C-alpha positions as MATLAB code, in Angstrom:
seq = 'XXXXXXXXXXXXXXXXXXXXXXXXXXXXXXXXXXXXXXXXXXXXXXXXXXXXXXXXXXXXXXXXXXXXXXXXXXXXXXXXXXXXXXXXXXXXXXXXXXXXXXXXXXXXXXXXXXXXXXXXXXXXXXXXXXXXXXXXXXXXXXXXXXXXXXXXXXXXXXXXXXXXXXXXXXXXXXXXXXXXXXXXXXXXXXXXXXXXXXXXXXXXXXXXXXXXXXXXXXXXXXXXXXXXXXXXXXXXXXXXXXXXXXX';
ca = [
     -11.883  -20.531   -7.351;
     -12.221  -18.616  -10.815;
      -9.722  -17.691  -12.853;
     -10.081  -14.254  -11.319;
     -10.251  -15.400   -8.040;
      -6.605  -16.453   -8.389;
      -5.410  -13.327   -9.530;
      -4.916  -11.988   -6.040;
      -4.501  -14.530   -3.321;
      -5.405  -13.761    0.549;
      -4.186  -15.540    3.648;
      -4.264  -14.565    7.438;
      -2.338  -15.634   10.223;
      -2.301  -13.706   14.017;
      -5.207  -10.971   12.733;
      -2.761  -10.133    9.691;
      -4.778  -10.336    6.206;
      -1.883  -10.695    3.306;
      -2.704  -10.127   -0.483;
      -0.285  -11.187   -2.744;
      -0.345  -10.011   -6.496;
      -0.580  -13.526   -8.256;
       0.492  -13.542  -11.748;
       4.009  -14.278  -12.337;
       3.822  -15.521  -15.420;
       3.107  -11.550  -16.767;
       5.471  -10.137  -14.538;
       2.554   -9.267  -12.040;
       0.965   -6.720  -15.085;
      -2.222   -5.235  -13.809;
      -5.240   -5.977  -15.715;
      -8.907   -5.218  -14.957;
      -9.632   -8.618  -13.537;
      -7.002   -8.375  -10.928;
      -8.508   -4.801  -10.059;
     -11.721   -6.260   -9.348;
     -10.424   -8.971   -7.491;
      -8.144   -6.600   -5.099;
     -11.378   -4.576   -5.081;
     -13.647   -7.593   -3.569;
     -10.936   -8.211   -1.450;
     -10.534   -4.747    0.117;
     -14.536   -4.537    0.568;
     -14.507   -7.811    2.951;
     -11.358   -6.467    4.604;
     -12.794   -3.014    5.401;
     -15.699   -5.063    7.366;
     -13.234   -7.291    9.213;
     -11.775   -4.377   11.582;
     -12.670   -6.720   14.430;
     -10.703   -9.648   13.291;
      -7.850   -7.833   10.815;
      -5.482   -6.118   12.650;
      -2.939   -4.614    9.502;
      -2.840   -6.222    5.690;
      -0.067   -6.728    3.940;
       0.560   -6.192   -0.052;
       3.424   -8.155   -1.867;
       3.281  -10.075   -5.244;
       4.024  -14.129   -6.026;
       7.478  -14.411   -8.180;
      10.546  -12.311   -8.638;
       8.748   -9.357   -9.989;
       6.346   -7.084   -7.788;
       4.671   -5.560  -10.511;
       5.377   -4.510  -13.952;
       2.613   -1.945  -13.563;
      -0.269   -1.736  -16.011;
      -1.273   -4.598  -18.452;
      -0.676   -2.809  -22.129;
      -1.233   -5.507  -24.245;
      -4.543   -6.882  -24.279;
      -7.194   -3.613  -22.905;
      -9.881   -4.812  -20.758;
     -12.993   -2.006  -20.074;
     -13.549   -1.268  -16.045;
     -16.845   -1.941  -15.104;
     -17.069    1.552  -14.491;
     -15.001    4.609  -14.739;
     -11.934    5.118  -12.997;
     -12.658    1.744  -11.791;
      -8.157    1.443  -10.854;
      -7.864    4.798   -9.444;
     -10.953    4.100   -7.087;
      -9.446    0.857   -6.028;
      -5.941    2.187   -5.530;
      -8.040    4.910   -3.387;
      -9.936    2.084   -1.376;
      -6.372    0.222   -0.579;
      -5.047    3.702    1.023;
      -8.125    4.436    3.086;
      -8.599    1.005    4.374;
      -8.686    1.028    8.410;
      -6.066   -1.035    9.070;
      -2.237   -0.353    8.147;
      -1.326   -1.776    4.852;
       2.201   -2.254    4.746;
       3.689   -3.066    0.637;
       6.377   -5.569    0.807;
       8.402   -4.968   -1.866;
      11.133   -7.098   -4.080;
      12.108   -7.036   -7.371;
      11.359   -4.747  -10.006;
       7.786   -2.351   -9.124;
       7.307    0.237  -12.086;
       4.159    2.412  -12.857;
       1.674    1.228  -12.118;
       2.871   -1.362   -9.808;
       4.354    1.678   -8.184;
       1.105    3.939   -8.166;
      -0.322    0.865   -6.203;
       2.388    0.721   -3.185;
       2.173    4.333   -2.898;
      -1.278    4.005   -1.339;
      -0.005    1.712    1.414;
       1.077    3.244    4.961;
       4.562    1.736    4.935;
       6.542    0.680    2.001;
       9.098   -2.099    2.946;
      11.913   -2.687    0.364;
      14.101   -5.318   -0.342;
      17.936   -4.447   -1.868;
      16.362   -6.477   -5.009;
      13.579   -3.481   -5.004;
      13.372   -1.359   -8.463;
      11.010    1.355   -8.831;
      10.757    3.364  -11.179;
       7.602    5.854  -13.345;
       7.751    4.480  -17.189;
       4.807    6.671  -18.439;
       6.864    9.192  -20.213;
       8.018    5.864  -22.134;
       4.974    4.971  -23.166;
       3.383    8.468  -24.151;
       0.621    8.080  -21.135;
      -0.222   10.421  -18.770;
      -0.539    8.934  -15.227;
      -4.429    8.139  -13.640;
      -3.654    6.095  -10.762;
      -2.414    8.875   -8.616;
       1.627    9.147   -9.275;
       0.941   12.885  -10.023;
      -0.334   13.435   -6.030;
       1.111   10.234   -3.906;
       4.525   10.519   -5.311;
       5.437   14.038   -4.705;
       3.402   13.545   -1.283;
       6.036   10.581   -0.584;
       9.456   12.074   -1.797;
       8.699   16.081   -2.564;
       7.911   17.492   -5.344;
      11.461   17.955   -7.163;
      12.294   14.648   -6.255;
       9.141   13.305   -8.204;
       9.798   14.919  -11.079;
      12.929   13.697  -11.717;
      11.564   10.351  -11.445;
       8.959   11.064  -13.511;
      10.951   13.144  -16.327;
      13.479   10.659  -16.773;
      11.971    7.317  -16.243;
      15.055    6.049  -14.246;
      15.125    3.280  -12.131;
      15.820    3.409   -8.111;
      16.996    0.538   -6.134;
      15.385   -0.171   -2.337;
      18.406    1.806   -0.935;
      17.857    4.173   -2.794;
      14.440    4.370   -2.374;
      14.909    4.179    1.575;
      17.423    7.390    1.077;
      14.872    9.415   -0.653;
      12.443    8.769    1.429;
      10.132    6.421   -1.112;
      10.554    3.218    1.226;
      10.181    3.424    4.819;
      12.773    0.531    5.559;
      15.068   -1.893    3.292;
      16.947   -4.964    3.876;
      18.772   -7.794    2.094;
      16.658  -10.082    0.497;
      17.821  -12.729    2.764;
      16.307  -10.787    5.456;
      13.201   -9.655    4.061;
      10.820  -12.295    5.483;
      11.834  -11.840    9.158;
      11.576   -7.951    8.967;
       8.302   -8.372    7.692;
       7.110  -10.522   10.425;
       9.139   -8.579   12.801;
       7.295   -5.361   11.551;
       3.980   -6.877   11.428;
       4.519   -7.709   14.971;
       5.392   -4.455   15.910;
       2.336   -3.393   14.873;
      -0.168   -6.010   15.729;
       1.533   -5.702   19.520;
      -0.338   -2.726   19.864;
      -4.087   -1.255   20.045;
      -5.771   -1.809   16.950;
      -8.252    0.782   18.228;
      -5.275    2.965   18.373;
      -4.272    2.127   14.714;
      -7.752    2.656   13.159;
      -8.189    6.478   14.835;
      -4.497    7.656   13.719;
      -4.682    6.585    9.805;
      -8.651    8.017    9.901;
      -7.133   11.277   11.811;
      -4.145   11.158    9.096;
      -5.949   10.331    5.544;
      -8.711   13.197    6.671;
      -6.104   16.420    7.846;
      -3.871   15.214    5.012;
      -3.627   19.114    3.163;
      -5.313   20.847    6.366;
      -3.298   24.122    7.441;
      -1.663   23.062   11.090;
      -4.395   24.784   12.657;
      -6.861   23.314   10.776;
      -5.963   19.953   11.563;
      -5.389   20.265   15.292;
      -8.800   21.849   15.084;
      -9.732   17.901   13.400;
      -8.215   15.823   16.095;
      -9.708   17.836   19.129;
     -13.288   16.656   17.262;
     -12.717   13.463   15.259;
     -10.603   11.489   17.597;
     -12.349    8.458   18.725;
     -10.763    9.152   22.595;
      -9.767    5.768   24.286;
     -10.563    2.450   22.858;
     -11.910   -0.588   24.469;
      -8.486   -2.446   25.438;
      -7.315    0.437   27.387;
      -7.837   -0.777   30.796;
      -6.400   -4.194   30.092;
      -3.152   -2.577   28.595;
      -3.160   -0.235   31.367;
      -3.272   -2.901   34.149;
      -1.625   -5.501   32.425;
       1.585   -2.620   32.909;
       0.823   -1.367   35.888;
      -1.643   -3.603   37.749;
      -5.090   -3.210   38.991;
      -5.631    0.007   40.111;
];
């Protein structure tokens, strides 16, 4: 492996893909070359539908993610290179559930946001530094976050930089579930399993149906499921006999 390579790590086990963040040593700080190595990443994964059932995002050390990399400045191969990425992660097929512990700020934060479920740890810290730094978010905080926690919410956390822990991040609605760290490994398995127990057929048509009515009026997107659901998937007739027996 490169350099680069290493940045972001995959592993699967049971039709679960897992990327893990892999640069402890700078607090997980995004730079270019981990971009493009979460992008290369998400392009084999979006091709693997038939063997990837849900992915997982977490990062190696005690830190998820310190968010962007402000020392040395890389240039994107192209423009908006991290936004685009970011945008690939949300709108993979599978779930992507973000496991996260330890301290997740900015842009570390602007990257969970684009998962499906965010699972916290009581070690969790997230919090939206820009104001700190005089930038002006370009990752998506400005849409995700309010999208995640509503609108007033979001601007508090973005208007005073403070930090929330994973309960309170599970009480404003930021994280779908947290537990003790001492838990954390055996509610993400037990969540994983949850999910890969059922059809991943199933799972593919409800996130496309979801990402594409996202901002439709009601009647607009009941209009979108009638048309764009992809009806009953392949496994059907084993699930349905394997329950109720041949019929």
């Amino acid at each position: 492996m490169t350099d680069s390579q290493t940045l972001i790590l995959r592993s699967d086990a049971d039709g679960v893909a897992t990327l893990t963040l892999n640069r402890p040593d700078k607090r997980n700080a995004l730079n270019v070359d981990m971009f493009a190595a979460l992008d290369a990443h998400l392009a084999d994964l979006e091709r693997e539908t038939d063997g990837v059932g849900a992915v997982v995002l977490r990062a190696a050390g005690p830190v998820f993610s310190a968010g962007a990399d402000l020392g040395k400045q890389q240039k994107p191969p192209r423009r908006f290179f991290q936004a685009a990425t970011i945008t690939r992660l949300a709108n993979l097929p599978q779930p992507v559930i973000a496991a996260v512990q330890g301290p997740c700020y900015t842009g570390g934060l602007e990257l969970v946001l684009a998962a499906d479920i965010i699972l916290a740890a009581e070690s969790a810290r997230f919090a939206d530094t820009h104001g700190k730094w005089a930038l002006v978010p370009g990752w998506g905080m400005t849409q995700r976050l309010p999208r995640r926690v509503g609108q007033h919410k979001a601007r508090e956390m973005m208007f005073t930089g403070r930090t929330y822990d994973g309960r309170q991040a599970l009480a404003m609605g930021l994280a779908n579930l947290c537990v003790t760290d001492a838990a954390f490994e055996e509610e993400l398995a037990r969540l994983t399993g949850d999910i890969m127990a059922l059809s991943w057929h199933s799972h593919r048509g409800n996130k496309a149906l979801l990402n594409a009515s996202d901002g439709m009026t009601l009647d607009a997107g009941l209009a979108h499921e009638i048309v764009a659901s992809p009806g009953v998937g392949p496994d059907f007739a084993n699930r349905v006999g394997g329950t109720f027996g041949k019929r």
